[in-house]
């Protein structure tokens, strides 16, 4: 991952695992934590927040993005994501389509890394472009 040191990557994965502790998941029990890295190396954490009416549920990735964007951040380098179900990581928890679309809005998909982690040792790092090929984004409208 050009521009992201192994230390930063480890810090980001640890932050996602930590963020997962705050997940509010009384309905699914599926806990997700996310940690979003800005280009100037700040980290914004997020967790999934469920709702009794189900559809207002917000994923961990979007919580992290909305926190960061609402604080004025616009330039992002990477996001780490860590899931948890039945007392263990559910394999690798890849981001849902809606979250991929939100990432597309605020990043360059050819230069934004998505690190899906079970632990700091077991992870898969992909470019957003690989997760959302031929995506629709701001470049199509602006
Ligand atoms: N979830 C996330 O937080 N991120 C994803 O990318 C996939 C799904 C959450 C939403 C819901 O609270 C739970 O996981 C089960 O779908």
PDB file of C-alpha atoms and ligand atoms in Angstrom:
ATOM      1  CA  UNK A   1       0.000   0.000   0.000  1.00  0.00           C
ATOM      2  CA  UNK A   2       1.966   3.041  -1.198  1.00  0.00           C
ATOM      3  CA  UNK A   3       1.933   5.878   1.337  1.00  0.00           C
ATOM      4  CA  UNK A   4       0.677   3.779   4.243  1.00  0.00           C
ATOM      5  CA  UNK A   5       3.377   2.370   6.503  1.00  0.00           C
ATOM      6  CA  UNK A   6       2.980  -1.023   8.199  1.00  0.00           C
ATOM      7  CA  UNK A   7       2.775   0.824  11.550  1.00  0.00           C
ATOM      8  CA  UNK A   8      -0.050   3.049  10.324  1.00  0.00           C
ATOM      9  CA  UNK A   9      -1.855   0.036   8.926  1.00  0.00           C
ATOM     10  CA  UNK A  10      -1.575  -1.781  12.254  1.00  0.00           C
ATOM     11  CA  UNK A  11      -2.795   1.302  14.137  1.00  0.00           C
ATOM     12  CA  UNK A  12      -5.753   1.579  11.773  1.00  0.00           C
ATOM     13  CA  UNK A  13      -6.734  -2.082  12.167  1.00  0.00           C
ATOM     14  CA  UNK A  14      -6.454  -1.800  15.957  1.00  0.00           C
ATOM     15  CA  UNK A  15      -8.675   1.309  15.870  1.00  0.00           C
ATOM     16  CA  UNK A  16     -11.321  -0.579  13.857  1.00  0.00           C
ATOM     17  CA  UNK A  17     -11.261  -3.468  16.351  1.00  0.00           C
ATOM     18  CA  UNK A  18     -11.587  -0.963  19.213  1.00  0.00           C
ATOM     19  CA  UNK A  19     -14.437   0.884  17.475  1.00  0.00           C
ATOM     20  CA  UNK A  20     -16.332  -2.401  17.175  1.00  0.00           C
ATOM     21  CA  UNK A  21     -16.804  -2.463  20.973  1.00  0.00           C
ATOM     22  CA  UNK A  22     -19.227   0.462  20.618  1.00  0.00           C
ATOM     23  CA  UNK A  23     -21.447  -1.275  18.033  1.00  0.00           C
ATOM     24  CA  UNK A  24     -25.158  -1.070  18.868  1.00  0.00           C
ATOM     25  CA  UNK A  25     -26.544  -4.320  17.488  1.00  0.00           C
ATOM     26  CA  UNK A  26     -29.492  -5.623  19.546  1.00  0.00           C
ATOM     27  CA  UNK A  27     -31.150  -7.092  16.442  1.00  0.00           C
ATOM     28  CA  UNK A  28     -28.410  -8.801  14.423  1.00  0.00           C
ATOM     29  CA  UNK A  29     -25.657  -9.268  16.989  1.00  0.00           C
ATOM     30  CA  UNK A  30     -23.275  -8.607  14.078  1.00  0.00           C
ATOM     31  CA  UNK A  31     -20.793  -6.013  15.297  1.00  0.00           C
ATOM     32  CA  UNK A  32     -18.665  -3.961  12.930  1.00  0.00           C
ATOM     33  CA  UNK A  33     -15.979  -1.378  13.621  1.00  0.00           C
ATOM     34  CA  UNK A  34     -14.353   0.927  11.096  1.00  0.00           C
ATOM     35  CA  UNK A  35     -11.395   3.302  11.237  1.00  0.00           C
ATOM     36  CA  UNK A  36     -10.993   5.898   8.507  1.00  0.00           C
ATOM     37  CA  UNK A  37      -7.568   7.395   7.804  1.00  0.00           C
ATOM     38  CA  UNK A  38      -7.331  10.944   6.414  1.00  0.00           C
ATOM     39  CA  UNK A  39      -4.488  11.978   4.119  1.00  0.00           C
ATOM     40  CA  UNK A  40      -2.950  13.872   7.026  1.00  0.00           C
ATOM     41  CA  UNK A  41      -3.063  10.714   9.175  1.00  0.00           C
ATOM     42  CA  UNK A  42      -6.015  11.497  11.432  1.00  0.00           C
ATOM     43  CA  UNK A  43      -8.267   8.557  12.312  1.00  0.00           C
ATOM     44  CA  UNK A  44     -12.069   8.693  12.611  1.00  0.00           C
ATOM     45  CA  UNK A  45     -13.727   5.637  14.156  1.00  0.00           C
ATOM     46  CA  UNK A  46     -17.238   4.347  13.546  1.00  0.00           C
ATOM     47  CA  UNK A  47     -19.467   1.424  14.521  1.00  0.00           C
ATOM     48  CA  UNK A  48     -22.751   0.071  13.210  1.00  0.00           C
ATOM     49  CA  UNK A  49     -25.846   1.486  14.883  1.00  0.00           C
ATOM     50  CA  UNK A  50     -29.025  -0.536  14.467  1.00  0.00           C
ATOM     51  CA  UNK A  51     -32.637   0.546  14.832  1.00  0.00           C
ATOM     52  CA  UNK A  52     -35.904  -1.159  15.815  1.00  0.00           C
ATOM     53  CA  UNK A  53     -37.351  -0.015  12.475  1.00  0.00           C
ATOM     54  CA  UNK A  54     -34.384  -1.773  10.793  1.00  0.00           C
ATOM     55  CA  UNK A  55     -33.899   0.475   7.737  1.00  0.00           C
ATOM     56  CA  UNK A  56     -32.466   3.455   9.661  1.00  0.00           C
ATOM     57  CA  UNK A  57     -29.519   1.203  10.615  1.00  0.00           C
ATOM     58  CA  UNK A  58     -26.168   2.806   9.829  1.00  0.00           C
ATOM     59  CA  UNK A  59     -23.119   0.704   8.963  1.00  0.00           C
ATOM     60  CA  UNK A  60     -19.783   1.235  10.706  1.00  0.00           C
ATOM     61  CA  UNK A  61     -18.112   2.523   7.548  1.00  0.00           C
ATOM     62  CA  UNK A  62     -20.734   5.204   6.970  1.00  0.00           C
ATOM     63  CA  UNK A  63     -20.631   6.257  10.620  1.00  0.00           C
ATOM     64  CA  UNK A  64     -16.868   6.832  10.250  1.00  0.00           C
ATOM     65  CA  UNK A  65     -17.267   8.729   6.960  1.00  0.00           C
ATOM     66  CA  UNK A  66     -20.109  10.906   8.215  1.00  0.00           C
ATOM     67  CA  UNK A  67     -18.229  11.763  11.407  1.00  0.00           C
ATOM     68  CA  UNK A  68     -15.152  12.774   9.393  1.00  0.00           C
ATOM     69  CA  UNK A  69     -16.963  14.674   6.641  1.00  0.00           C
ATOM     70  CA  UNK A  70     -19.075  16.519   9.210  1.00  0.00           C
ATOM     71  CA  UNK A  71     -15.826  17.677  10.861  1.00  0.00           C
ATOM     72  CA  UNK A  72     -14.595  19.109   7.556  1.00  0.00           C
ATOM     73  CA  UNK A  73     -12.433  16.223   6.323  1.00  0.00           C
ATOM     74  CA  UNK A  74     -12.478  15.607   2.578  1.00  0.00           C
ATOM     75  CA  UNK A  75      -9.298  13.693   1.763  1.00  0.00           C
ATOM     76  CA  UNK A  76      -8.989  10.049   2.733  1.00  0.00           C
ATOM     77  CA  UNK A  77      -6.305   7.396   2.294  1.00  0.00           C
ATOM     78  CA  UNK A  78      -7.768   4.169   3.717  1.00  0.00           C
ATOM     79  CA  UNK A  79     -10.417   2.537   5.875  1.00  0.00           C
ATOM     80  CA  UNK A  80     -10.026  -0.553   8.057  1.00  0.00           C
ATOM     81  CA  UNK A  81     -13.097  -2.681   8.802  1.00  0.00           C
ATOM     82  CA  UNK A  82     -13.457  -5.380  11.457  1.00  0.00           C
ATOM     83  CA  UNK A  83     -16.526  -7.572  12.027  1.00  0.00           C
ATOM     84  CA  UNK A  84     -17.585  -9.756  14.960  1.00  0.00           C
ATOM     85  CA  UNK A  85     -20.298 -12.385  15.297  1.00  0.00           C
ATOM     86  CA  UNK A  86     -20.917 -15.146  17.846  1.00  0.00           C
ATOM     87  CA  UNK A  87     -17.756 -14.274  19.770  1.00  0.00           C
ATOM     88  CA  UNK A  88     -15.351 -14.268  16.825  1.00  0.00           C
ATOM     89  CA  UNK A  89     -14.530 -12.518  13.543  1.00  0.00           C
ATOM     90  CA  UNK A  90     -16.981 -13.618  10.823  1.00  0.00           C
ATOM     91  CA  UNK A  91     -14.181 -14.261   8.352  1.00  0.00           C
ATOM     92  CA  UNK A  92     -13.579 -10.983   6.562  1.00  0.00           C
ATOM     93  CA  UNK A  93     -16.543  -8.570   6.678  1.00  0.00           C
ATOM     94  CA  UNK A  94     -16.498  -6.803   3.314  1.00  0.00           C
ATOM     95  CA  UNK A  95     -18.346  -3.465   3.048  1.00  0.00           C
ATOM     96  CA  UNK A  96     -21.911  -3.442   1.780  1.00  0.00           C
ATOM     97  CA  UNK A  97     -22.801  -1.807  -1.535  1.00  0.00           C
ATOM     98  CA  UNK A  98     -24.222   1.319   0.065  1.00  0.00           C
ATOM     99  CA  UNK A  99     -20.987   1.921   1.983  1.00  0.00           C
ATOM    100  CA  UNK A 100     -18.928   1.351  -1.174  1.00  0.00           C
ATOM    101  CA  UNK A 101     -20.998   4.055  -2.842  1.00  0.00           C
ATOM    102  CA  UNK A 102     -20.399   6.487   0.041  1.00  0.00           C
ATOM    103  CA  UNK A 103     -16.650   5.781  -0.223  1.00  0.00           C
ATOM    104  CA  UNK A 104     -16.913   6.527  -3.963  1.00  0.00           C
ATOM    105  CA  UNK A 105     -18.298   9.977  -3.186  1.00  0.00           C
ATOM    106  CA  UNK A 106     -15.368  11.100  -1.077  1.00  0.00           C
ATOM    107  CA  UNK A 107     -12.325   9.249  -2.439  1.00  0.00           C
ATOM    108  CA  UNK A 108     -10.372   8.521  -5.569  1.00  0.00           C
ATOM    109  CA  UNK A 109     -11.233   4.815  -6.042  1.00  0.00           C
ATOM    110  CA  UNK A 110      -7.845   4.207  -7.675  1.00  0.00           C
ATOM    111  CA  UNK A 111      -6.064   5.546  -4.615  1.00  0.00           C
ATOM    112  CA  UNK A 112      -8.206   4.559  -1.620  1.00  0.00           C
ATOM    113  CA  UNK A 113      -7.474   1.359   0.278  1.00  0.00           C
ATOM    114  CA  UNK A 114     -10.085  -0.794   1.964  1.00  0.00           C
ATOM    115  CA  UNK A 115      -8.499  -3.056   4.573  1.00  0.00           C
ATOM    116  CA  UNK A 116     -10.872  -5.791   5.676  1.00  0.00           C
ATOM    117  CA  UNK A 117      -9.451  -7.352   8.824  1.00  0.00           C
ATOM    118  CA  UNK A 118     -10.117 -10.304  11.086  1.00  0.00           C
ATOM    119  CA  UNK A 119      -7.041  -9.345  13.138  1.00  0.00           C
ATOM    120  CA  UNK A 120      -3.917  -7.279  12.543  1.00  0.00           C
ATOM    121  CA  UNK A 121      -2.351 -10.432  11.051  1.00  0.00           C
ATOM    122  CA  UNK A 122      -5.286 -11.635   8.952  1.00  0.00           C
ATOM    123  CA  UNK A 123      -6.592  -9.070   6.504  1.00  0.00           C
ATOM    124  CA  UNK A 124      -7.175  -8.301   2.854  1.00  0.00           C
ATOM    125  CA  UNK A 125      -6.313  -4.869   1.416  1.00  0.00           C
ATOM    126  CA  UNK A 126      -7.980  -3.826  -1.829  1.00  0.00           C
ATOM    127  CA  UNK A 127      -8.435  -0.612  -3.749  1.00  0.00           C
ATOM    128  CA  UNK A 128     -11.995   0.728  -3.757  1.00  0.00           C
ATOM    129  CA  UNK A 129     -11.829   0.372  -7.564  1.00  0.00           C
ATOM    130  CA  UNK A 130     -11.618  -3.412  -7.114  1.00  0.00           C
ATOM    131  CA  UNK A 131     -14.678  -3.423  -4.865  1.00  0.00           C
ATOM    132  CA  UNK A 132     -16.687  -1.053  -7.057  1.00  0.00           C
ATOM    133  CA  UNK A 133     -15.521  -1.347 -10.660  1.00  0.00           C
ATOM    134  CA  UNK A 134     -17.268   0.938 -13.147  1.00  0.00           C
ATOM    135  CA  UNK A 135     -18.862   2.791 -10.234  1.00  0.00           C
ATOM    136  CA  UNK A 136     -20.921   5.966 -10.565  1.00  0.00           C
ATOM    137  CA  UNK A 137     -19.428   8.942  -8.760  1.00  0.00           C
ATOM    138  CA  UNK A 138     -18.988  12.705  -8.623  1.00  0.00           C
ATOM    139  CA  UNK A 139     -16.925  12.676 -11.839  1.00  0.00           C
ATOM    140  CA  UNK A 140     -20.059  11.632 -13.709  1.00  0.00           C
ATOM    141  CA  UNK A 141     -21.921  14.745 -12.613  1.00  0.00           C
ATOM    142  CA  UNK A 142     -19.431  17.505 -11.902  1.00  0.00           C
TER     143      UNK A 142
HETATM  144  N1  LIG B   1     -22.919  -3.802   8.588  1.00  0.00           N
HETATM  145  C1  LIG B   1     -21.907  -2.869   8.666  1.00  0.00           C
HETATM  146  O1  LIG B   1     -21.772  -2.167   9.686  1.00  0.00           O
HETATM  147  N2  LIG B   1     -21.074  -2.738   7.617  1.00  0.00           N
HETATM  148  C2  LIG B   1     -21.173  -3.456   6.457  1.00  0.00           C
HETATM  149  O2  LIG B   1     -20.511  -3.133   5.484  1.00  0.00           O
HETATM  150  C3  LIG B   1     -22.072  -4.614   6.399  1.00  0.00           C
HETATM  151  C4  LIG B   1     -23.155  -4.622   7.413  1.00  0.00           C
HETATM  152  C5  LIG B   1     -23.834  -3.953   9.721  1.00  0.00           C
HETATM  153  C6  LIG B   1     -25.227  -3.486   9.466  1.00  0.00           C
HETATM  154  C7  LIG B   1     -26.003  -4.301  10.466  1.00  0.00           C
HETATM  155  O3  LIG B   1     -25.999  -3.613  11.710  1.00  0.00           O
HETATM  156  C8  LIG B   1     -25.211  -5.572  10.618  1.00  0.00           C
HETATM  157  O4  LIG B   1     -23.928  -5.305  10.086  1.00  0.00           O
HETATM  158  C9  LIG B   1     -25.809  -6.767   9.898  1.00  0.00           C
HETATM  159  O5  LIG B   1     -26.088  -6.453   8.589  1.00  0.00           O
END
